[in-house]
Coordinates of C-alpha atoms and ligand atoms in Angstrom, one line a residue:
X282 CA 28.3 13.1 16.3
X283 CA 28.7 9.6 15.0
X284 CA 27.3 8.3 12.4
X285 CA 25.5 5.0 11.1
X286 CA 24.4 3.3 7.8
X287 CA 21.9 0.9 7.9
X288 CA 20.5 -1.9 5.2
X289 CA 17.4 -3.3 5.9
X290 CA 16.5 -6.7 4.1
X291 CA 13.9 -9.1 4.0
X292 CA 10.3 -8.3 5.0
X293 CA 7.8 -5.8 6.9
X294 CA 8.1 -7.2 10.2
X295 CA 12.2 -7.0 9.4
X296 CA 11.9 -3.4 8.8
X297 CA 9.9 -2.9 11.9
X298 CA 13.0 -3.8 13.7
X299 CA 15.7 -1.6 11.5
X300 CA 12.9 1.1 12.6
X301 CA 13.2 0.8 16.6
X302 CA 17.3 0.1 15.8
X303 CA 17.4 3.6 13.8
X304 CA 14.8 4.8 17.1
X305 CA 17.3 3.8 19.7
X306 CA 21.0 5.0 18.0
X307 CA 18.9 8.3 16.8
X308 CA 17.8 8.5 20.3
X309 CA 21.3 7.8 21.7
X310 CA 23.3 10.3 19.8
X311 CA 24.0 8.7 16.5
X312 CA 23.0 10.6 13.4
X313 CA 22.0 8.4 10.0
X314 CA 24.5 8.6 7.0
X315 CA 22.9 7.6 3.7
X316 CA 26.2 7.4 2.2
X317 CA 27.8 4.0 3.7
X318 CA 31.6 5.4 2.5
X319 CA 31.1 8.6 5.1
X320 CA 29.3 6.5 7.8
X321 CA 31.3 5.6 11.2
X322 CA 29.2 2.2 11.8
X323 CA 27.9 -0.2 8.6
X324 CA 25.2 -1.6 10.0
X325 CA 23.0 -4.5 7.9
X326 CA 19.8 -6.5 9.5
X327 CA 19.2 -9.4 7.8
X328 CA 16.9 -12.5 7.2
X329 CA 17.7 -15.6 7.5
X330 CA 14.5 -18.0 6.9
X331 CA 15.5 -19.4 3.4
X332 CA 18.7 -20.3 1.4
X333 CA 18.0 -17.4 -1.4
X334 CA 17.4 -14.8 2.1
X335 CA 21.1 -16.4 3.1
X336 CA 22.6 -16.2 -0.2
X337 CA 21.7 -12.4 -0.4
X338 CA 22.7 -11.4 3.2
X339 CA 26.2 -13.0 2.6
X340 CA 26.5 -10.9 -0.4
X341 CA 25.3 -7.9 1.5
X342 CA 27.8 -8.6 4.1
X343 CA 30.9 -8.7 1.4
X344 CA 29.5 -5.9 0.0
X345 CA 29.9 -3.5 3.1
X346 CA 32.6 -5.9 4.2
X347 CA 34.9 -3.8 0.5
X348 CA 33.5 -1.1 1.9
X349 CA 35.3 -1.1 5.3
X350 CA 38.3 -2.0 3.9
X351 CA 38.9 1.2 2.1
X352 CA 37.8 3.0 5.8
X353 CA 39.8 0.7 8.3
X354 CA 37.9 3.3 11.2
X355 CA 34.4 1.9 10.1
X356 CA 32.7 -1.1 12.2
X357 CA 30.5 -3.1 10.6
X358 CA 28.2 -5.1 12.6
X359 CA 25.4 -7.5 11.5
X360 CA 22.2 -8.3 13.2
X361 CA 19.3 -9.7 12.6
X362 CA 17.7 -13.4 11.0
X363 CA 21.2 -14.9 9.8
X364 CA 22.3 -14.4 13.0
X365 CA 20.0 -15.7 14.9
X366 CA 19.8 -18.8 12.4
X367 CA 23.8 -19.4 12.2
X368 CA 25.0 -17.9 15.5
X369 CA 27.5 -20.6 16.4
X370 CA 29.3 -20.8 12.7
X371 CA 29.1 -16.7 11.2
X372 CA 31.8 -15.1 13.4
X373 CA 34.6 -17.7 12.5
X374 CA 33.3 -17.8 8.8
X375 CA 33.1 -14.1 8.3
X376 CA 36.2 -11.8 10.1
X377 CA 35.6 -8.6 8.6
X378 CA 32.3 -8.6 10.7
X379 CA 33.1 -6.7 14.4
X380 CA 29.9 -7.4 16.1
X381 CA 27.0 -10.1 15.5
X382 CA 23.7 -9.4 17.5
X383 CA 20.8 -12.0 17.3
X384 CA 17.1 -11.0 16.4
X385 CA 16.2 -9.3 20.0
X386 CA 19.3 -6.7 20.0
X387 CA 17.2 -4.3 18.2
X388 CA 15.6 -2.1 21.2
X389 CA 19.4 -1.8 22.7
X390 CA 21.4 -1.5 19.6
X391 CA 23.2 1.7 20.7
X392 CA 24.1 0.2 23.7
X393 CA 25.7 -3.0 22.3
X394 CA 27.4 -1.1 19.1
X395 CA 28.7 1.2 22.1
X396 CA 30.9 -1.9 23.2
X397 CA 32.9 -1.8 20.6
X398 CA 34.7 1.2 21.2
X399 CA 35.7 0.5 24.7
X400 CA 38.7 -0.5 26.0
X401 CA 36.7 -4.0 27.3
X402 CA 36.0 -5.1 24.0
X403 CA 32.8 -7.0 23.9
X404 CA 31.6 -10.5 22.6
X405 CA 31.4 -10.4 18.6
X406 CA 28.4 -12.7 18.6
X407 CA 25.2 -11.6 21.0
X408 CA 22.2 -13.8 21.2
X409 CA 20.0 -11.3 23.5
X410 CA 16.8 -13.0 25.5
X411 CA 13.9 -12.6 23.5
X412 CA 11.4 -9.9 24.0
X413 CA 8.5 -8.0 22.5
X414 CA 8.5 -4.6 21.1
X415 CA 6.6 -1.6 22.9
X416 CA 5.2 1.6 22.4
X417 CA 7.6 3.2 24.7
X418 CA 10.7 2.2 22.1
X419 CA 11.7 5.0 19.9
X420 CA 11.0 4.2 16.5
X421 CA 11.8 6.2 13.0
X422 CA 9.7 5.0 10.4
X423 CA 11.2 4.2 7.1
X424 CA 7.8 4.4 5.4
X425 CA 6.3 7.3 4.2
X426 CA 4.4 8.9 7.1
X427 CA 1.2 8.0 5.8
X428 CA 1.2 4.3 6.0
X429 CA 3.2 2.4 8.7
X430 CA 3.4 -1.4 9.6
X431 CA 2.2 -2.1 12.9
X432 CA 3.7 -5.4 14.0
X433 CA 1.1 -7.1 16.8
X434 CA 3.2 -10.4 17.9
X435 CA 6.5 -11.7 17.4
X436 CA 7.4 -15.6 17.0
X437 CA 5.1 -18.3 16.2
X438 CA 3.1 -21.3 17.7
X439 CA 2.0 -23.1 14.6
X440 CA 4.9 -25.6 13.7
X441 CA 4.7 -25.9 9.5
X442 CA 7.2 -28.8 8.5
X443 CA 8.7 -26.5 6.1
X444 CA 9.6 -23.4 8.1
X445 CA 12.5 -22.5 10.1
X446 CA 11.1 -19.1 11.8
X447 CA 10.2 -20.5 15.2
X448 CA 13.4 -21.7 15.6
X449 CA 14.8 -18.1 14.5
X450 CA 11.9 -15.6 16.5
X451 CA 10.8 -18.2 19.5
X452 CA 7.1 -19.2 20.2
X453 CA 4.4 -16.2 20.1
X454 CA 4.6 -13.5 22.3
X455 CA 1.8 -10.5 21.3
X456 CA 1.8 -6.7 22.4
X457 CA -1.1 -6.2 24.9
X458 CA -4.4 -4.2 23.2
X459 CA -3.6 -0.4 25.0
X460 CA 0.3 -0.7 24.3
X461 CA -1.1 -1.3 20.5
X462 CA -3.5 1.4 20.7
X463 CA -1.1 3.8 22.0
X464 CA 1.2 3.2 19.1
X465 CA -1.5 3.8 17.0
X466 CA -2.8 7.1 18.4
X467 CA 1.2 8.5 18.4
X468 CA 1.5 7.5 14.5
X469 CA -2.2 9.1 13.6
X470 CA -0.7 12.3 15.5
X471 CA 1.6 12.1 13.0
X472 CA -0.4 12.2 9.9
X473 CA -1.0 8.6 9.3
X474 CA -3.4 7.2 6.5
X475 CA -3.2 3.3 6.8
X476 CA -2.1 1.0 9.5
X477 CA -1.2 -2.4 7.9
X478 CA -1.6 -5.3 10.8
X479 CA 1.6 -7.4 10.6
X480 CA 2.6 -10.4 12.3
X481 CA 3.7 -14.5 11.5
X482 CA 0.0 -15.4 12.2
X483 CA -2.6 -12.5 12.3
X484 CA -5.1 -14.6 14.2
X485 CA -2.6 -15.9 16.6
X486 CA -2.6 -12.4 18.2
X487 CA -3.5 -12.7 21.9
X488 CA -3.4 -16.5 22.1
X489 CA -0.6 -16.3 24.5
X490 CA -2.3 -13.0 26.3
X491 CA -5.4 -13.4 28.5
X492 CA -8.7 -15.2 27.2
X493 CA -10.8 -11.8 25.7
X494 CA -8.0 -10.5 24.1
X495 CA -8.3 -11.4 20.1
X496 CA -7.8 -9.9 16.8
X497 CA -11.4 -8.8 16.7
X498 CA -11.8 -7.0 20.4
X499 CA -8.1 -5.3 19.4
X500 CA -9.8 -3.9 16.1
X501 CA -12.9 -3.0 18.0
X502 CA -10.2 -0.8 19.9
X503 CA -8.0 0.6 17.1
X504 CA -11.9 1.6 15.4
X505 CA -13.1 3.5 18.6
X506 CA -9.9 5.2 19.9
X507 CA -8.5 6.1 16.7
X508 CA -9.3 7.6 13.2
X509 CA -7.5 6.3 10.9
X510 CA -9.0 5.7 7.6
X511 CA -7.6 2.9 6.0
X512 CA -7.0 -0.6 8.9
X513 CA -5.4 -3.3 6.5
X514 CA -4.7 -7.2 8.1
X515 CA -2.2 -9.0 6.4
X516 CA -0.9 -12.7 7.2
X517 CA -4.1 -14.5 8.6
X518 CA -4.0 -18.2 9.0
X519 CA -7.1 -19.6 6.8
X520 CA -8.7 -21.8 10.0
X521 CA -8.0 -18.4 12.2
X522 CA -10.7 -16.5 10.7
X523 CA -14.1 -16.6 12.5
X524 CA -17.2 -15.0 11.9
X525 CA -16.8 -12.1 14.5
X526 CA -13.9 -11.2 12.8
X527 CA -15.9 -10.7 9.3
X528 CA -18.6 -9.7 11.0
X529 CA -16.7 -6.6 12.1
X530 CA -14.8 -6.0 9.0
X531 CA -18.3 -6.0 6.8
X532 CA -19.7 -3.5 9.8
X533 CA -16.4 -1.1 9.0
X534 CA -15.2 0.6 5.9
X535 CA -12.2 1.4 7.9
X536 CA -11.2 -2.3 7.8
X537 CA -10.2 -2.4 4.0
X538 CA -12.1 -5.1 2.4
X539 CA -8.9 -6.9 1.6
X540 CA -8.0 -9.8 3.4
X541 CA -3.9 -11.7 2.8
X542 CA -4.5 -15.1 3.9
X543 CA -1.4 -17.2 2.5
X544 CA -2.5 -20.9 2.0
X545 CA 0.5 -22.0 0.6
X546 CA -1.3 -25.2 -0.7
X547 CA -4.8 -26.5 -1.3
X548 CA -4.1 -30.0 -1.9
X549 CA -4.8 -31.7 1.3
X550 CA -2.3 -34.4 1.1
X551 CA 0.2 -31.7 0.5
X552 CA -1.3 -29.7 3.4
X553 CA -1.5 -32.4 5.8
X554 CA 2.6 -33.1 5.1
X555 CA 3.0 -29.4 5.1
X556 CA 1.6 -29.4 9.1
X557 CA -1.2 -26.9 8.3
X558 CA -4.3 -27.7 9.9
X559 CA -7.2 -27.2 6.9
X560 CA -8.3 -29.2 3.4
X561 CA -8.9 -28.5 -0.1
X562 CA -12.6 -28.3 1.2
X563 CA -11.9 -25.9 4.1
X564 CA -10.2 -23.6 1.6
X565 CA -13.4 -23.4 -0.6
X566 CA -15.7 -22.8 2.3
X567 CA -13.7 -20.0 3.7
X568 CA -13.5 -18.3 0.7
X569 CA -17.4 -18.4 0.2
X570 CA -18.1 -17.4 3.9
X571 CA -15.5 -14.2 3.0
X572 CA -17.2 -13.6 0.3
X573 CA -20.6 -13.6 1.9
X574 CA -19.8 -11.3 4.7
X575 CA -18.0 -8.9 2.2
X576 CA -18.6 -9.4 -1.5
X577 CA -16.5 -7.1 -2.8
X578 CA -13.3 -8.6 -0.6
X579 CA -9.7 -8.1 -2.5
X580 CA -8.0 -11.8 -1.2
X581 CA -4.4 -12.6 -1.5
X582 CA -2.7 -15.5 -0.7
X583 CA 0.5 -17.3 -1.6
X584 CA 2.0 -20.8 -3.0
X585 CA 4.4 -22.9 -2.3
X586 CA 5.4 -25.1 -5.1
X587 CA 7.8 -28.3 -5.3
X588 CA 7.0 -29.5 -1.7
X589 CA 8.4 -33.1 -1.5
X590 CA 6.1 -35.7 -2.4
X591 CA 3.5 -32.8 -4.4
X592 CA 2.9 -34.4 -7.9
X593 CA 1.8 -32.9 -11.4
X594 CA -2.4 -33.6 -9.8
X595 CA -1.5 -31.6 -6.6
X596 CA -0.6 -28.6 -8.8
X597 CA -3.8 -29.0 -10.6
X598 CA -6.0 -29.0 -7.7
X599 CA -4.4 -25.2 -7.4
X600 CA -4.8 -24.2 -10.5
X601 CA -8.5 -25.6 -10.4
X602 CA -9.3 -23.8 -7.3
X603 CA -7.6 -20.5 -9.0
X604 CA -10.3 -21.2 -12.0
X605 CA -13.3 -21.3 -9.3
X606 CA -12.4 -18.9 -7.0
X607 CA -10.8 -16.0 -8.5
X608 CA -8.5 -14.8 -6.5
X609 CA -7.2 -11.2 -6.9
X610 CA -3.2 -10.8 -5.8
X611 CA -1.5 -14.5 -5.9
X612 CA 2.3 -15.0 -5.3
X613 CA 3.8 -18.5 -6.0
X614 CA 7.4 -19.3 -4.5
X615 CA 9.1 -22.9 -4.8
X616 CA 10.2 -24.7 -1.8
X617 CA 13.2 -24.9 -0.3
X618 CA 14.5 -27.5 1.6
X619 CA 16.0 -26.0 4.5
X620 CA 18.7 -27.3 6.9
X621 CA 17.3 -28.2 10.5
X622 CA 12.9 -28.3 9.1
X623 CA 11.2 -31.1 9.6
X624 CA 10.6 -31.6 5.9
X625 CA 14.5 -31.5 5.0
X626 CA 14.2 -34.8 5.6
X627 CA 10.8 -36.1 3.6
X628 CA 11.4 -38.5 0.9
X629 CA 10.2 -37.3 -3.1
X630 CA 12.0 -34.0 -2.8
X631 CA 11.1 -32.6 -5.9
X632 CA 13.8 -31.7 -8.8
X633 CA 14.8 -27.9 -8.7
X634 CA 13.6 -27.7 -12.7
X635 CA 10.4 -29.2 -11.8
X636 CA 9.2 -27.0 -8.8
X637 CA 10.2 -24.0 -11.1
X638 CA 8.3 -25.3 -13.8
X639 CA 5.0 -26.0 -11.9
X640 CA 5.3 -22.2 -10.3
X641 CA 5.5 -20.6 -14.1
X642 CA 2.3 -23.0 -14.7
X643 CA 0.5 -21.5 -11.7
X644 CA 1.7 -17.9 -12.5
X645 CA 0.8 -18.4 -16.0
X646 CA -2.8 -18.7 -15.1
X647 CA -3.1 -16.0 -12.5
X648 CA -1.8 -13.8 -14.6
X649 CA -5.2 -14.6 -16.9
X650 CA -7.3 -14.6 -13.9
X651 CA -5.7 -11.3 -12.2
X652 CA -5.6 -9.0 -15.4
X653 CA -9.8 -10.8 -16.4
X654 CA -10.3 -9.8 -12.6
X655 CA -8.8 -6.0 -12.8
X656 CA -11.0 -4.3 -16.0
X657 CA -14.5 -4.8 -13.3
X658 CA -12.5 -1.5 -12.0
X659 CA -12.8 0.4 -15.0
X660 CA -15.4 2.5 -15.1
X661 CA -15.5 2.5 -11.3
X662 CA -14.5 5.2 -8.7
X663 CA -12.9 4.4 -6.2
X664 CA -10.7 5.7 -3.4
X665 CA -7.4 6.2 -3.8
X666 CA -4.1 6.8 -1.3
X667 CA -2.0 9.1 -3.3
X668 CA 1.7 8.1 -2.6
X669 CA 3.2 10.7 -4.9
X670 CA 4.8 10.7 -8.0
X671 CA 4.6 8.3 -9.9
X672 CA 8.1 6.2 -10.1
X673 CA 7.8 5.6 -13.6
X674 CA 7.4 9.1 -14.8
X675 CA 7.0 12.6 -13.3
X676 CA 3.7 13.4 -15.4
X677 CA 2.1 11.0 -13.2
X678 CA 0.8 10.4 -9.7
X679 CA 0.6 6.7 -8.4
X680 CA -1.7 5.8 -5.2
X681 CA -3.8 2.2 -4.7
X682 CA -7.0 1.4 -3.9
X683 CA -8.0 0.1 -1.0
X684 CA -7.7 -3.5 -2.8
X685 CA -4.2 -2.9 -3.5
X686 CA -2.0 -3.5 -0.4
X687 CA 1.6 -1.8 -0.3
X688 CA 4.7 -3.2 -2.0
X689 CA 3.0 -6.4 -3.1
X690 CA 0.4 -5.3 -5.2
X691 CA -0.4 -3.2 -8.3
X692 CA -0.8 0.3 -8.4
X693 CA -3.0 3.1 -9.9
X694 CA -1.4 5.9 -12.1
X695 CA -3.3 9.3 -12.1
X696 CA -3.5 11.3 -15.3
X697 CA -5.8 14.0 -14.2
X698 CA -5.9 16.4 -11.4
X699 CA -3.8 17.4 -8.6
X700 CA -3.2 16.0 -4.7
X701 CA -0.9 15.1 -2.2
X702 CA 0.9 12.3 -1.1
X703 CA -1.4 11.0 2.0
X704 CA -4.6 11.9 0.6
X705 CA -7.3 9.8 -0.2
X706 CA -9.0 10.8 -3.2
X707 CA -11.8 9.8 -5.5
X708 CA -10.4 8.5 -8.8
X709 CA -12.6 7.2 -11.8
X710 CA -10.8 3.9 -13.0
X711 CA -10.5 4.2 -16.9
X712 CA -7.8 1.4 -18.1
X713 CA -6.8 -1.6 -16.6
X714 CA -3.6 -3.9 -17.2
X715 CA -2.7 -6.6 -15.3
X716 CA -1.9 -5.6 -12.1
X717 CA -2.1 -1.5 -12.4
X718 CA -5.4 0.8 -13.3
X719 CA -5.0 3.8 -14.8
X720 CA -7.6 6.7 -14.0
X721 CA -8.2 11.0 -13.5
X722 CA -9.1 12.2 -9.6
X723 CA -13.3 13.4 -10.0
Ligands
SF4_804 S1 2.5 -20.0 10.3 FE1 4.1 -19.0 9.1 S2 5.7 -18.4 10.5 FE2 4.4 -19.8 11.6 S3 5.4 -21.8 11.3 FE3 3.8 -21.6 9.6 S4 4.9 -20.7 7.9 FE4 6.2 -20.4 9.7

């Protein structure tokens, strides 16, 4: 049986695809080899949307590039993002590479990868046609199988001046409502805990399907044909969310009260250049109409820093609104001006030192805010996903509230009493620090 290594980088939606690539070589006979020197096929997905995301692939690349050349029988092949993004330049910049398959290869990996060891030889770059992923794809989830993401579209239709992923995954296309609940019902089968709602715009979903089919009636769906505890929507766009969706999440403790809306700005001028359709004054509202369907709402959202033309009063206007609103989970990244956006070309581009200084300002704050915002736990119980033991030390268990999404957020570290990873468990919060609680199970 042959065998394949596979590194997945960049974000959820990313690993969704590594998942139906390890589903369809796993299905096709291929078996996965953790250790890349014993592997047959080096195999690397990669994203491509910023210069950092670049800079890391390449080294990724060279990495399992040395790899190879101790093992001249290996293949390495590269799909993903970068390719998609740099299609007509990688294969005559990087030779130690066999195959190159753009961002829709993933469904028919073992298929293309089988090309390579035929005496026809095969094209080393392959842009595939785009398509959407279905419940009829074998997929192995990477995650633990208590939480999955659940990816509802692929592409986008909004057009931010800043952002190259249109370009790289195409215009929106969304999974229809019973192919979603399907999916769902196979991974609650399964043991499942918490589905977390992924796409580029969580409140695009269904814009491109027929007129009733929307977030809201999809959740409405996932809440009657399914059990699963914990529903968690990440990636909404702020003018996306309406008052049925709210409506529906304050009706249902299955939605987590935790909404991830990324604003990225909340100056308007900044905004307005930025090509996202909502004001300083927008932002405010939505917040208090959140807050007055579901009080207790967990909100995250992230910044983006250094946009050309932003000045020293724009960055105030953030941190002001920080000061008022309170936000729970805030990430702040600086911009970066990417070849082929439409804001590569804006005048005022913002000095690298600046844009890094003005996101330690912003952090600086939230930090304040976040660790003011986490001691209202303590003394609280709340429910708790156990994930298992904790990473920092074996005496521990770590889980998260239901205000605590995966991977981004803080944790909570159990002291007291015994369960297993997958539960969901009562735990009294005694200690708070900045981003983790501390607490015993009741
Ligand atoms: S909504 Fe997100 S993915 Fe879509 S264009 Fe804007 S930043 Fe890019």
């Amino acid at each position: 049986m042959r065998s394949f290594h596979l590194v997945s980088l960049g974000c959820a939606k990313n690993l969704v695809d590594s998942e139906l690539i390890i589903g369809n070589l796993t299905q096709e006979g291929w078996q996965f080899q953790e250790d890349p020197e014993a592997a047959d096929l080096l195999m690397l997905n990669t994203c491509g949307f910023i210069q950092p995301a670049v800079e890391e692939a390449i080294e990724e690349i060279l990495e399992l590039a040395k790899i190879k050349e101790n093992h001249p029988e290996q293949k390495l092949v590269v799909v993903g993002c970068l390719v998609q993004r740099y299609k007509d330049s990688l294969a005559a910049e990087l030779t130690e590479v066999d195959l190159f398959v753009g961002t829709e290869g993933c469904h028919d990996m073992a298929r293309r990868v089988e090309s390579l060891y035929s005496a026809e030889g095969t094209d080393s770059v392959q842009i595939p046609e785009r398509f959407i992923m279905d419940s009829t794809m074998p997929r192995v989830l990477t995650t633990p199988f208590y939480r999955a993401w659940f990816k509802l579209t692929e592409g986008c239709d909004n057009r931010c001046s800043y952002c190259m992923i249109p370009s790289i995954r195409g215009d929106l296309r969304s999974r229809p409502v019973d192919d979603l609940v399907l999916e769902a019902q196979r991974l609650e089968a399964g043991g499942l805990r918490e589905l977390s709602l992924i796409a580029q715009d969580l409140t695009a979903y269904g814009d491109d399907l027929d007129a009733n089919t929307h977030l809201s009636e999809l959740l409405g769906r996932l809440l009657e044909e399914t059990e699963i505890p914990w529903i968690r929507l990440l990636y909404l766009y702020p003018t996306g969310i309406d008052d049925r969706l709210l409506k529906l999440m304050a009706a249902n403790s299955r939605i987590v009260p935790y909404l991830d809306i990324p604003f990225q700005h909340v100056s308007t001028r900044v905004l307005h250049a930025m090509n996202r359709r909502y004001s300083t004054e927008d932002l405010y509202a939505l917040i208090r109409k959140i807050r007055s369907y579901i009080p207790e709402v967990a909100l995250r959202t992230t910044f983006l820093v250094g946009f050309p033309g932003e000045d020293e009063r724009d960055v105030d206007q953030i941190i002001t609104f920080l000061e008022d609103m309170q936000l729970d989970h805030v990430g702040v990244f600086t911009y970066a001006n990417e070849e082929g956006s439409v804001s590569e070309k804006y005048a005022d581009q913002v000095p690298e030192e600046i844009k890094i200084a003005r996101r330690d300002r912003v952090l600086e704050v939230q930090s304040r805010i976040s660790s003011e915002i986490q001691q209202k736990y303590v003394g609280r119980e709340e429910l708790v996903l156990v994930e298992g033991l904790s990473k920092e030390t074996d005496l521990l268990l770590e889980g998260r509230t239901q205000y605590q999404a995966p991977d981004v957020d803080g944790c909570v570290y159990i002291n007291e009493g015994t369960a297993s990873p997958g539960d969901i468990v009562k735990v009294r919060i005694s200690e708070s620090q900045v981003y983790d609680l501390v607490g015993g199970i009741v």
